[in-house]
Short mmCIF file of C-alpha atoms in Angstrom, two decimals:
data_model
loop_
_atom_site.label_atom_id
_atom_site.label_comp_id
_atom_site.label_asym_id
_atom_site.label_seq_id
_atom_site.Cartn_x
_atom_site.Cartn_y
_atom_site.Cartn_z
CA MET S 430 55.81 -57.30 69.86
CA GLY S 431 53.83 -59.34 67.31
CA GLU S 432 53.39 -58.59 63.63
CA VAL S 433 49.85 -57.50 64.50
CA GLU S 434 49.07 -56.23 67.97
CA LEU S 435 45.88 -54.69 69.29
CA ARG S 436 45.74 -53.59 72.90
CA ASN S 437 42.48 -52.52 74.61
CA VAL S 438 40.98 -51.15 71.40
CA SER S 439 37.48 -49.66 71.60
CA TYR S 440 35.37 -48.00 68.93
CA SER S 441 31.78 -46.72 68.94
CA PHE S 442 29.53 -45.19 66.30
CA GLY S 443 27.76 -42.61 68.43
CA ASP S 444 26.06 -44.57 71.22
CA ARG S 445 26.47 -47.92 69.45
CA VAL S 446 29.49 -49.85 70.63
CA ALA S 447 31.24 -51.62 67.74
CA LEU S 448 34.31 -52.89 69.58
CA GLU S 449 35.12 -52.89 73.27
CA ASP S 450 38.48 -53.53 74.85
CA VAL S 451 39.74 -55.74 72.02
CA SER S 452 43.22 -57.18 72.49
CA PHE S 453 45.12 -59.84 70.59
CA GLU S 454 48.53 -60.47 69.09
CA LEU S 455 49.58 -62.43 65.99
CA ASP S 456 53.07 -63.44 64.95
CA SER S 457 53.98 -63.95 61.31
CA PRO S 458 53.36 -66.27 59.51
CA PHE S 459 49.64 -66.43 60.23
CA PHE S 460 46.42 -67.41 58.51
CA CYS S 461 43.83 -65.93 60.80
CA ALA S 462 40.06 -65.96 60.52
CA VAL S 463 37.90 -63.70 62.68
CA MET S 464 34.48 -65.21 63.24
CA GLY S 465 31.42 -63.57 64.75
CA PRO S 466 27.74 -62.81 64.16
CA ASN S 467 26.44 -59.88 62.10
CA GLY S 468 27.15 -56.60 63.88
CA ALA S 469 30.05 -58.14 65.83
CA GLY S 470 32.41 -55.36 64.70
CA LYS S 471 34.37 -57.47 62.21
CA SER S 472 34.46 -54.91 59.39
CA THR S 473 35.14 -52.12 61.90
CA LEU S 474 38.13 -54.13 63.12
CA LEU S 475 39.54 -54.28 59.57
CA LYS S 476 39.02 -50.55 59.01
CA LEU S 477 40.81 -49.82 62.28
CA MET S 478 43.71 -52.03 61.23
CA LEU S 479 43.91 -50.17 57.90
CA GLY S 480 43.76 -46.78 59.58
CA LEU S 481 40.49 -45.88 57.83
CA LEU S 482 39.04 -45.42 61.34
CA LYS S 483 40.95 -44.27 64.40
CA PRO S 484 40.48 -46.14 67.68
CA GLN S 485 38.81 -44.08 70.37
CA LYS S 486 40.77 -46.06 72.96
CA GLY S 487 43.73 -48.40 72.80
CA MET S 488 46.67 -49.07 70.50
CA ILE S 489 47.05 -50.82 67.14
CA SER S 490 50.45 -51.78 65.79
CA ILE S 491 51.11 -53.57 62.50
CA MET S 492 54.62 -54.58 61.47
CA GLY S 493 55.99 -52.21 64.08
CA TYR S 494 54.01 -49.20 62.85
CA ASP S 495 51.53 -47.33 65.00
CA VAL S 496 48.53 -47.54 62.65
CA PRO S 497 46.66 -44.32 63.50
CA ARG S 498 49.87 -42.28 63.13
CA GLU S 499 51.47 -44.11 60.25
CA ALA S 500 48.47 -45.35 58.29
CA ASN S 501 49.99 -44.55 54.89
CA ARG S 502 53.07 -46.70 55.58
CA VAL S 503 50.94 -49.54 56.88
CA ARG S 504 48.68 -49.43 53.80
CA ARG S 505 51.70 -49.92 51.55
CA LEU S 506 52.37 -53.21 53.27
CA ILE S 507 48.78 -54.41 53.31
CA GLY S 508 46.41 -55.46 50.56
CA TYR S 509 42.77 -54.85 51.43
CA ILE S 510 39.92 -56.78 49.88
CA PRO S 511 36.56 -55.22 50.76
CA GLN S 512 33.21 -57.00 50.73
CA VAL S 513 32.10 -57.49 47.15
CA ILE S 514 28.66 -56.30 48.22
CA ASN S 515 30.11 -52.84 48.98
CA ILE S 516 31.32 -52.41 45.41
CA ASP S 517 29.11 -50.64 42.89
CA HIS S 518 29.03 -53.06 39.99
CA ARG S 519 27.08 -50.59 37.87
CA ILE S 520 30.18 -48.44 37.36
CA PRO S 521 31.71 -49.45 34.01
CA MET S 522 35.18 -50.74 34.92
CA SER S 523 37.42 -53.19 33.12
CA ILE S 524 39.49 -55.68 35.11
CA GLU S 525 42.62 -53.81 34.05
CA GLU S 526 41.24 -50.51 35.38
CA VAL S 527 40.33 -52.14 38.71
CA VAL S 528 43.73 -53.74 39.23
CA ALA S 529 45.92 -51.03 37.69
CA MET S 530 44.72 -48.36 40.12
CA ALA S 531 46.41 -50.24 42.94
CA ALA S 532 49.69 -50.17 41.01
CA LEU S 533 49.28 -46.46 40.28
CA SER S 534 47.85 -45.25 43.57
CA ARG S 535 51.24 -44.07 44.85
CA ASN S 536 51.69 -41.83 41.80
CA LEU S 537 50.22 -38.38 41.40
CA PRO S 538 47.55 -37.83 38.71
CA PRO S 539 47.43 -38.32 35.81
CA ARG S 540 47.74 -42.02 36.60
CA ILE S 541 48.59 -43.42 33.19
CA VAL S 542 48.62 -47.17 32.59
CA THR S 543 52.08 -47.82 31.14
CA GLY S 544 53.42 -51.05 29.64
CA GLU S 545 55.13 -51.83 32.95
CA VAL S 546 51.85 -51.43 34.84
CA ARG S 547 50.10 -53.69 32.29
CA ARG S 548 52.75 -56.34 32.89
CA ARG S 549 52.25 -56.17 36.66
CA VAL S 550 48.48 -56.37 36.21
CA ARG S 551 48.85 -59.46 33.99
CA GLU S 552 51.13 -61.11 36.55
CA ALA S 553 48.70 -60.45 39.39
CA LEU S 554 45.81 -61.79 37.32
CA GLU S 555 47.79 -64.94 36.49
CA LEU S 556 48.33 -65.53 40.21
CA VAL S 557 44.57 -65.64 40.77
CA GLY S 558 43.79 -67.60 37.61
CA LEU S 559 42.37 -64.85 35.39
CA ASP S 560 43.59 -63.97 31.92
CA ASP S 561 41.45 -61.31 30.21
CA PRO S 562 42.20 -57.82 31.58
CA SER S 563 39.79 -56.21 29.13
CA ALA S 564 36.69 -58.00 30.51
CA GLN S 565 34.18 -55.82 32.32
CA PHE S 566 34.03 -56.30 36.11
CA SER S 567 30.21 -56.18 36.02
CA GLU S 568 30.09 -59.18 33.66
CA LEU S 569 32.09 -61.49 35.95
CA SER S 570 30.75 -64.14 38.32
CA GLY S 571 30.97 -63.61 42.09
CA GLY S 572 34.05 -65.81 42.37
CA GLN S 573 35.81 -64.04 39.50
CA ARG S 574 35.07 -60.65 41.06
CA GLN S 575 36.61 -61.85 44.30
CA ARG S 576 39.67 -62.99 42.34
CA VAL S 577 39.98 -59.58 40.66
CA LEU S 578 39.92 -57.89 44.07
CA ILE S 579 42.58 -60.28 45.35
CA ALA S 580 44.68 -59.54 42.23
CA ARG S 581 44.25 -55.83 42.93
CA ALA S 582 45.59 -56.37 46.44
CA LEU S 583 48.49 -58.49 45.14
CA VAL S 584 49.68 -55.99 42.56
CA GLY S 585 51.10 -53.84 45.36
CA GLU S 586 53.16 -56.84 46.57
CA PRO S 587 51.75 -56.77 50.10
CA ARG S 588 53.08 -58.65 53.13
CA MET S 589 49.57 -59.11 54.49
CA LEU S 590 46.07 -59.41 53.06
CA LEU S 591 43.04 -58.15 54.97
CA LEU S 592 39.82 -59.61 53.61
CA ASP S 593 36.28 -58.61 54.53
CA GLU S 594 33.84 -61.52 54.11
CA PRO S 595 35.64 -63.08 51.12
CA TYR S 596 33.16 -65.97 50.98
CA SER S 597 29.92 -63.97 50.95
CA MET S 598 27.60 -64.32 47.95
CA LEU S 599 29.49 -67.38 46.65
CA ASP S 600 28.38 -70.98 46.29
CA PHE S 601 30.23 -73.55 48.38
CA ASP S 602 32.60 -74.76 45.65
CA MET S 603 33.57 -71.19 44.85
CA LYS S 604 34.14 -70.47 48.54
CA CYS S 605 36.51 -73.44 48.70
CA GLU S 606 38.35 -72.25 45.59
CA ILE S 607 38.86 -68.79 47.12
CA ALA S 608 39.97 -70.35 50.43
CA ASP S 609 42.46 -72.57 48.63
CA LEU S 610 43.76 -69.61 46.60
CA LEU S 611 44.34 -67.67 49.82
CA TYR S 612 46.07 -70.62 51.38
CA ARG S 613 48.37 -71.01 48.35
CA LEU S 614 49.29 -67.32 48.54
CA HIS S 615 50.04 -67.79 52.24
CA ARG S 616 52.07 -70.98 51.76
CA ASP S 617 53.92 -70.16 48.52
CA ARG S 618 54.45 -66.42 48.81
CA GLY S 619 54.57 -66.03 52.58
CA ILE S 620 51.68 -63.56 52.68
CA ASP S 621 49.94 -63.32 56.04
CA ILE S 622 46.17 -63.68 55.76
CA PHE S 623 43.71 -61.95 58.08
CA LEU S 624 40.10 -62.43 57.10
CA VAL S 625 36.75 -61.83 58.74
CA ALA S 626 33.76 -64.05 58.04
CA HIS S 627 30.59 -65.18 59.71
CA GLU S 628 31.33 -68.78 58.76
CA LEU S 629 34.53 -70.75 58.63
CA SER S 630 33.43 -73.59 56.41
CA PRO S 631 35.63 -72.99 53.39
CA CYS S 632 38.86 -72.53 55.28
CA ILE S 633 38.42 -74.68 58.37
CA HIS S 634 40.43 -77.54 56.83
CA LEU S 635 43.33 -75.10 56.46
CA GLU S 636 43.46 -74.92 60.27
CA PRO S 637 43.50 -71.16 60.65
CA THR S 638 44.01 -69.29 63.86
CA VAL S 639 40.47 -68.33 64.86
CA ILE S 640 39.43 -65.22 66.76
CA LEU S 641 35.89 -65.40 68.12
CA LEU S 642 34.59 -61.83 68.18
CA ASN S 643 31.38 -60.16 69.20
CA LYS S 644 32.35 -56.60 70.06
CA ARG S 645 35.03 -58.15 72.31
CA VAL S 646 37.34 -61.09 71.82
CA TYR S 647 35.88 -64.24 73.39
CA ALA S 648 38.55 -66.70 72.34
CA ILE S 649 41.63 -66.97 70.18
CA GLY S 650 43.54 -70.07 69.09
CA ARG S 651 43.30 -73.10 66.81
CA ALA S 652 39.82 -73.80 65.44
CA GLY S 653 39.41 -76.99 67.44
CA GLU S 654 40.23 -75.21 70.70
CA VAL S 655 38.16 -72.09 70.05
CA LEU S 656 34.98 -73.43 68.52
CA THR S 657 33.57 -75.07 71.62
CA LEU S 658 29.93 -74.75 72.63
CA GLU S 659 30.94 -72.77 75.71
CA ASN S 660 32.89 -70.18 73.69
CA LEU S 661 30.26 -69.98 70.94
CA ARG S 662 27.49 -69.42 73.51
CA ARG S 663 29.38 -66.41 74.81
CA ALA S 664 29.90 -64.92 71.38
CA TYR S 665 26.49 -65.87 69.99
CA PRO S 666 23.91 -65.09 72.72
CA GLY S 667 20.92 -67.44 72.61
CA LEU S 668 22.83 -70.35 71.13
CA THR S 669 22.00 -73.57 72.95
CA GLU S 670 23.81 -76.07 70.78
CA ILE S 671 26.08 -76.00 67.78
CA PRO S 672 23.70 -76.42 64.85
CA ALA S 673 24.75 -78.53 61.91
CA GLY S 674 26.29 -76.22 59.35
CA PHE S 675 26.98 -73.45 61.85
CA ILE S 676 30.72 -73.75 61.55
CA LEU S 677 30.61 -75.47 58.22
CA GLY S 678 28.37 -72.78 56.77
CA GLU S 679 24.80 -72.66 55.55
CA ASP S 680 25.58 -74.70 52.48
CA HIS S 681 26.41 -77.69 54.62
CA GLY S 682 23.51 -77.09 56.95
CA MET U 362 20.42 -11.02 12.43
CA PRO U 363 23.95 -9.62 11.85
CA LEU U 364 26.55 -12.23 10.97
CA ASP U 365 28.91 -11.32 13.82
CA LEU U 366 26.12 -11.69 16.37
CA LEU U 367 25.10 -15.00 14.85
CA LEU U 368 28.72 -16.16 15.03
CA LEU U 369 28.91 -15.09 18.67
CA ILE U 370 25.74 -17.02 19.51
CA TYR U 371 26.98 -20.22 17.93
CA LEU U 372 30.47 -19.88 19.39
CA SER U 373 28.82 -19.50 22.81
CA ALA U 374 26.63 -22.54 22.13
CA ALA U 375 29.67 -24.60 21.12
CA ALA U 376 31.59 -23.49 24.22
CA ASN U 377 28.58 -24.39 26.39
CA GLY U 378 28.52 -27.81 24.76
CA LEU U 379 32.21 -28.44 25.41
CA LEU U 380 31.85 -27.33 29.03
CA ILE U 381 28.92 -29.71 29.50
CA GLY U 382 30.76 -32.54 27.76
CA ALA U 383 33.63 -32.22 30.23
CA ILE U 384 31.47 -32.63 33.31
CA SER U 385 28.59 -34.79 32.08
CA LEU U 386 30.54 -38.02 31.59
CA PRO U 387 32.15 -38.04 35.07
CA LEU U 388 28.73 -37.27 36.57
CA ILE U 389 27.23 -40.28 34.79
CA ILE U 390 30.00 -42.83 35.25
CA SER U 391 30.38 -42.01 38.93
CA ARG U 392 26.59 -42.21 39.34
CA SER U 393 26.59 -38.71 40.82
CA ILE U 394 23.85 -37.26 38.65
CA LEU U 395 21.68 -36.71 41.74
CA PHE U 396 24.38 -34.33 42.91
CA ALA U 397 23.58 -32.31 39.80
CA LEU U 398 20.04 -32.03 41.16
CA THR U 399 21.46 -30.51 44.33
CA MET U 400 23.71 -28.20 42.32
CA THR U 401 20.99 -26.86 40.04
CA HIS U 402 18.53 -26.28 42.89
CA SER U 403 21.28 -24.58 44.88
CA ILE U 404 22.22 -22.36 41.96
CA LEU U 405 18.67 -21.13 41.71
CA GLY U 406 18.58 -20.39 45.44
CA GLY U 407 22.04 -18.80 45.33
CA ALA U 408 21.16 -16.67 42.31
CA ILE U 409 17.97 -15.35 43.89
CA LEU U 410 19.86 -14.70 47.13
CA GLY U 411 22.51 -12.87 45.07
CA VAL U 412 19.92 -10.73 43.30
CA TYR U 413 18.34 -9.96 46.70
CA LEU U 414 21.71 -8.93 48.14
CA ASN U 415 22.36 -6.70 45.11
CA GLU U 416 18.95 -5.19 44.57
CA VAL U 417 17.61 -4.85 48.10
CA LEU U 418 20.60 -4.71 50.42
CA GLY U 419 22.94 -3.01 47.96
CA ILE U 420 25.74 -5.52 48.53
CA SER U 421 27.55 -5.72 45.21
CA LEU U 422 28.45 -9.38 45.17
CA PRO U 423 28.31 -10.83 41.64
CA VAL U 424 25.29 -13.10 41.28
CA PRO U 425 27.26 -15.94 39.60
CA VAL U 426 29.53 -15.98 42.66
CA THR U 427 26.67 -16.41 45.13
CA ALA U 428 25.16 -19.07 42.85
CA PHE U 429 28.48 -20.93 42.66
CA LEU U 430 29.10 -20.69 46.41
CA MET U 431 25.61 -21.90 47.26
CA ALA U 432 26.00 -24.89 44.91
CA LEU U 433 29.41 -25.71 46.35
CA ILE U 434 28.31 -25.41 49.98
CA LEU U 435 25.20 -27.53 49.53
CA SER U 436 27.09 -30.17 47.51
CA ILE U 437 29.65 -30.45 50.31
CA LEU U 438 26.81 -30.57 52.83
CA VAL U 439 25.36 -33.55 50.95
CA ALA U 440 28.76 -35.26 50.91
CA GLU U 441 29.27 -34.74 54.64
CA LEU U 442 25.73 -35.72 55.61
CA SER U 443 25.90 -38.89 53.54
CA GLU U 444 29.28 -39.76 55.02
CA ARG U 445 28.28 -39.21 58.63
CA ILE U 446 24.54 -39.47 59.20
CA PHE U 447 22.13 -40.22 56.35
CA SER U 448 22.02 -42.22 53.15
CA GLU U 449 22.94 -40.30 49.99
CA ASP U 450 19.38 -39.92 48.69
CA VAL U 451 18.13 -38.58 52.06
CA SER U 452 21.05 -36.13 52.17
CA ILE U 453 20.29 -34.92 48.65
CA ALA U 454 16.60 -34.53 49.52
CA LEU U 455 17.53 -32.43 52.57
CA ALA U 456 19.89 -30.21 50.57
CA VAL U 457 17.31 -29.73 47.82
CA ALA U 458 14.68 -28.87 50.45
CA LEU U 459 17.06 -26.31 51.95
CA ALA U 460 17.84 -24.81 48.53
CA THR U 461 14.13 -24.66 47.66
CA THR U 462 13.37 -22.94 50.96
CA ILE U 463 16.03 -20.31 50.23
CA THR U 464 14.59 -19.86 46.72
CA VAL U 465 11.02 -19.43 47.94
CA VAL U 466 11.85 -17.16 50.88
CA PHE U 467 14.12 -14.82 48.92
CA SER U 468 11.81 -14.80 45.91
CA TYR U 469 9.04 -13.61 48.21
CA LEU U 470 11.25 -10.98 49.85
CA LEU U 471 12.56 -9.89 46.45
CA ALA U 472 9.07 -9.56 45.00
CA LYS U 473 8.06 -7.38 47.93
CA ALA U 474 11.11 -5.14 47.80
CA SER U 475 11.98 -4.78 44.11
CA SER U 476 9.90 -4.57 40.96
CA THR U 477 12.73 -5.74 38.69
CA GLY U 478 14.49 -8.21 40.99
CA LEU U 479 12.38 -11.24 40.14
CA SER U 480 12.81 -10.75 36.41
CA LEU U 481 16.59 -10.66 36.93
CA ALA U 482 16.36 -13.86 38.92
CA TRP U 483 14.21 -15.43 36.20
CA VAL U 484 17.27 -15.40 33.93
CA TYR U 485 18.56 -18.29 36.03
CA VAL U 486 15.42 -20.32 35.45
CA ALA U 487 15.02 -19.87 31.71
CA GLY U 488 18.41 -18.53 30.66
CA THR U 489 19.18 -15.31 28.83
CA SER U 490 17.66 -14.49 25.48
CA ALA U 491 19.04 -16.05 22.32
CA VAL U 492 21.35 -13.05 22.00
CA ALA U 493 24.75 -14.00 23.43
CA THR U 494 27.25 -11.37 24.51
CA LEU U 495 31.01 -11.39 24.39
CA GLY U 496 30.86 -11.60 28.19
CA ASP U 497 28.86 -14.85 27.96
CA LEU U 498 31.47 -16.35 25.66
CA GLN U 499 34.37 -15.21 27.85
CA ARG U 500 32.72 -16.59 30.96
CA THR U 501 32.07 -19.97 29.35
CA LEU U 502 35.58 -20.19 27.88
CA THR U 503 37.09 -19.37 31.28
CA GLY U 504 35.03 -22.14 32.85
CA LEU U 505 36.08 -24.50 30.07
CA VAL U 506 39.79 -23.76 30.49
CA ILE U 507 39.54 -24.46 34.23
CA THR U 508 37.15 -27.40 34.19
CA ALA U 509 38.09 -29.56 31.21
CA PRO U 510 41.78 -30.24 32.02
CA LEU U 511 41.05 -30.84 35.70
CA MET U 512 38.16 -33.18 34.91
CA HIS U 513 40.37 -35.21 32.59
CA LEU U 514 42.99 -35.34 35.33
CA ILE U 515 40.69 -36.65 38.07
CA SER U 516 37.91 -38.48 36.23
CA GLY U 517 39.61 -41.89 36.69
CA GLU U 518 39.84 -41.38 40.45
CA ILE U 519 36.25 -40.07 40.64
CA LYS U 520 35.06 -43.21 38.87
CA TYR U 521 37.16 -45.43 41.10
CA ILE U 522 35.88 -43.81 44.28
CA ALA U 523 32.30 -44.40 43.12
CA PHE U 524 33.20 -48.01 42.30
CA ASP U 525 34.88 -48.86 45.61
CA ARG U 526 35.34 -46.08 48.09
CA ASP U 527 36.80 -48.19 50.91
CA GLY U 528 39.23 -49.81 48.50
CA ALA U 529 40.30 -46.41 47.13
CA GLU U 530 40.90 -45.09 50.65
CA ALA U 531 42.84 -48.20 51.57
CA MET U 532 45.11 -47.52 48.56
CA GLY U 533 45.82 -44.08 49.97
CA ILE U 534 43.65 -42.09 47.54
CA ASN U 535 42.32 -38.98 49.27
CA THR U 536 38.66 -39.57 48.46
CA ARG U 537 37.41 -36.45 50.21
CA LEU U 538 39.79 -34.17 48.29
CA TYR U 539 38.77 -35.65 44.94
CA ARG U 540 35.07 -35.48 45.70
CA TYR U 541 35.28 -31.86 46.84
CA LEU U 542 37.27 -30.90 43.76
CA PHE U 543 34.67 -32.66 41.63
CA PHE U 544 31.83 -30.80 43.34
CA ALA U 545 33.67 -27.49 42.95
CA LEU U 546 34.12 -28.07 39.21
CA GLY U 547 30.52 -29.23 38.87
CA SER U 548 29.23 -26.19 40.73
CA LEU U 549 31.37 -23.84 38.64
CA THR U 550 30.16 -25.41 35.41
CA ALA U 551 26.51 -25.42 36.45
CA SER U 552 26.61 -21.81 37.65
CA ILE U 553 28.19 -20.61 34.39
CA LEU U 554 25.76 -22.58 32.24
CA SER U 555 22.74 -21.49 34.26
CA MET U 556 23.34 -17.87 33.31
CA SER U 557 23.12 -18.59 29.61
CA ILE U 558 20.79 -21.56 29.24
CA GLY U 559 18.99 -21.55 32.60
CA VAL U 560 18.86 -24.00 35.47
CA LEU U 561 16.36 -26.38 33.91
CA ALA U 562 18.22 -26.86 30.63
CA THR U 563 21.49 -27.12 32.56
CA HIS U 564 20.12 -29.97 34.63
CA VAL U 565 18.88 -31.81 31.57
CA LEU U 566 22.08 -31.23 29.64
CA LEU U 567 24.35 -32.32 32.49
CA ALA U 568 22.86 -35.80 32.31
CA ILE U 569 22.30 -36.56 28.65
CA PRO U 570 25.70 -36.36 26.86
CA GLY U 571 27.34 -38.63 29.45
CA ALA U 572 24.42 -41.06 29.22
CA ILE U 573 24.67 -41.13 25.41
CA ALA U 574 28.42 -41.78 25.61
CA VAL U 575 28.03 -44.66 28.07
CA ARG U 576 25.01 -46.12 26.25
CA PHE U 577 26.38 -46.12 22.70
CA PHE U 578 30.17 -46.15 22.97
CA ARG U 579 32.63 -48.53 24.59
CA ARG U 580 35.75 -46.43 23.94
CA ARG U 581 36.57 -42.73 23.64
CA LEU U 582 33.75 -41.88 26.02
CA PHE U 583 34.95 -38.32 26.62
CA ALA U 584 35.01 -37.60 22.87
CA ALA U 585 31.47 -38.98 22.60
CA SER U 586 30.35 -36.83 25.52
CA TYR U 587 31.88 -33.67 24.01
CA LEU U 588 30.38 -34.44 20.61
CA SER U 589 26.86 -35.13 21.85
CA ALA U 590 26.89 -32.15 24.24
CA THR U 591 28.06 -29.78 21.51
CA SER U 592 25.53 -31.18 19.04
CA LEU U 593 22.70 -30.77 21.54
CA SER U 594 23.78 -27.25 22.40
CA LEU U 595 24.26 -26.05 18.81
CA GLY U 596 21.11 -27.83 17.65
CA GLY U 597 19.17 -26.42 20.58
CA TYR U 598 20.21 -22.85 19.77
CA ALA U 599 19.30 -23.35 16.11
CA LEU U 600 15.94 -24.84 16.98
CA ALA U 601 15.28 -21.99 19.41
CA GLN U 602 15.92 -19.44 16.66
CA VAL U 603 13.66 -21.22 14.22
CA MET U 604 10.87 -21.53 16.79
CA ASN U 605 11.53 -18.11 18.32
CA ILE U 606 11.88 -19.46 21.85
CA PRO U 607 14.69 -19.16 24.43
CA PRO U 608 17.75 -21.41 23.86
CA SER U 609 16.81 -23.45 26.94
CA GLY U 610 13.57 -24.41 25.17
CA GLY U 611 15.40 -25.58 22.05
CA ILE U 612 17.92 -27.55 24.09
CA GLY U 613 15.12 -29.05 26.17
CA ILE U 614 13.24 -30.23 23.06
CA LEU U 615 16.37 -31.78 21.51
CA SER U 616 17.31 -33.40 24.81
CA ALA U 617 13.84 -34.93 25.12
CA ILE U 618 14.23 -36.34 21.60
CA ALA U 619 17.64 -37.75 22.58
CA VAL U 620 16.17 -39.43 25.68
CA ILE U 621 13.35 -40.94 23.60
CA GLY U 622 15.95 -42.11 21.08
CA MET U 623 17.95 -43.82 23.85
CA VAL U 624 14.82 -45.54 25.19
CA VAL U 625 13.86 -46.73 21.69
CA ALA U 626 17.41 -47.97 21.06
CA ARG U 627 17.37 -49.83 24.37
CA GLU U 628 14.01 -51.46 23.63
CA SER U 629 15.05 -52.53 20.15
#
């Protein structure tokens, strides 16, 4: 059994099918990027892997745990980084508040930030290249916000990071910086990376394992093997040729 | 006015202020103030339903209890609808429409069946007279003892859930439990306050102290919320006595001045 295994997983929101008969297996160590168009079920896949949604059909196992039954155990081993766009930046939160909650989430309220927690927060921030825990989250750039969310995931010392569109709303240089940061965490700290994105540009040079998804898995393997016109046509209906910048992202288009 | 009665009035006003201060800041920082709209509309509907049950059907269910239950049920309805089907604003609009329908229908039935029922229900719109009773003070203090410690305990989580709900759930925080507890405390506070200062003043007051704290202070936000809520409440009662109007009127006038002050401060 692989570190991550999905077998015949299906999920629908009412009549709308999000995922259908999805199966794949990944062995650690992996740096995996799931690619697919909008509405392909990428975020749903992450929520199923975290146990935030339960599959209506099929089986999901992560690190030997049956996710729907043992979601709390799985979440202790995984750091989740949601889409920045889903975060309400209007809520007044300091970086320390954002990151410390992850360190305190296993405690019962009141969740008090102790000196030990502050030290762990500082260490996590150093790993992602940030140094001022008192800064307000709302005042940070897109790239810095992404780094804070990665630091929040790291403070729990996870074995795997799940990232939802980590490159969205960033300029190309920033996307590359985030991709390189993820790769360093993978290489130096042995953290498995599983990210979903609708473009691969920033991380394609890192040679990730690519899963081509549009409600079902169309291909899985090394980028060069998966990103063929034939496979892309199946996952992206209406595509006649690979446009410049399609794989490399809009910024290179 | 006798000194002991005056003391009772201002003790009640101070207790009201502290109760508001405890709930106002979490409502503002979690951007849940529209939930307060649902709560206050529901309290009005629940209170009129309660008066109808008492006066017409002879069911002796305390009116504050029906008001609290209605606010709690409709707040949870909003939470469930916005989680499953609609956006939050549509869910709030639906709950407010439902609460308004209950208010209108039972007001009509009450007016037909009882000559005094509507005036009893009116207490929930405008609040009681400026004369506070020992019962008012006891009720508010009970609400304060329940609400304030629990709000301090969960306000960090409430804020975090508003900031990043998926992230909070992924960390294992039971977002539904916290939200329901928050709504229960909000409904309890609003139903207690509505009896003394009325639904309209309650709605205004739930928003302003938290907004003042967030607008003008970077630290000790709870202290700022308590201080501004208590000042508005005490000042409102004093103004009401001077102008010979209900306390809700005095609080409303002071609150309007506070809002204008915030706008002016923002512009300058």
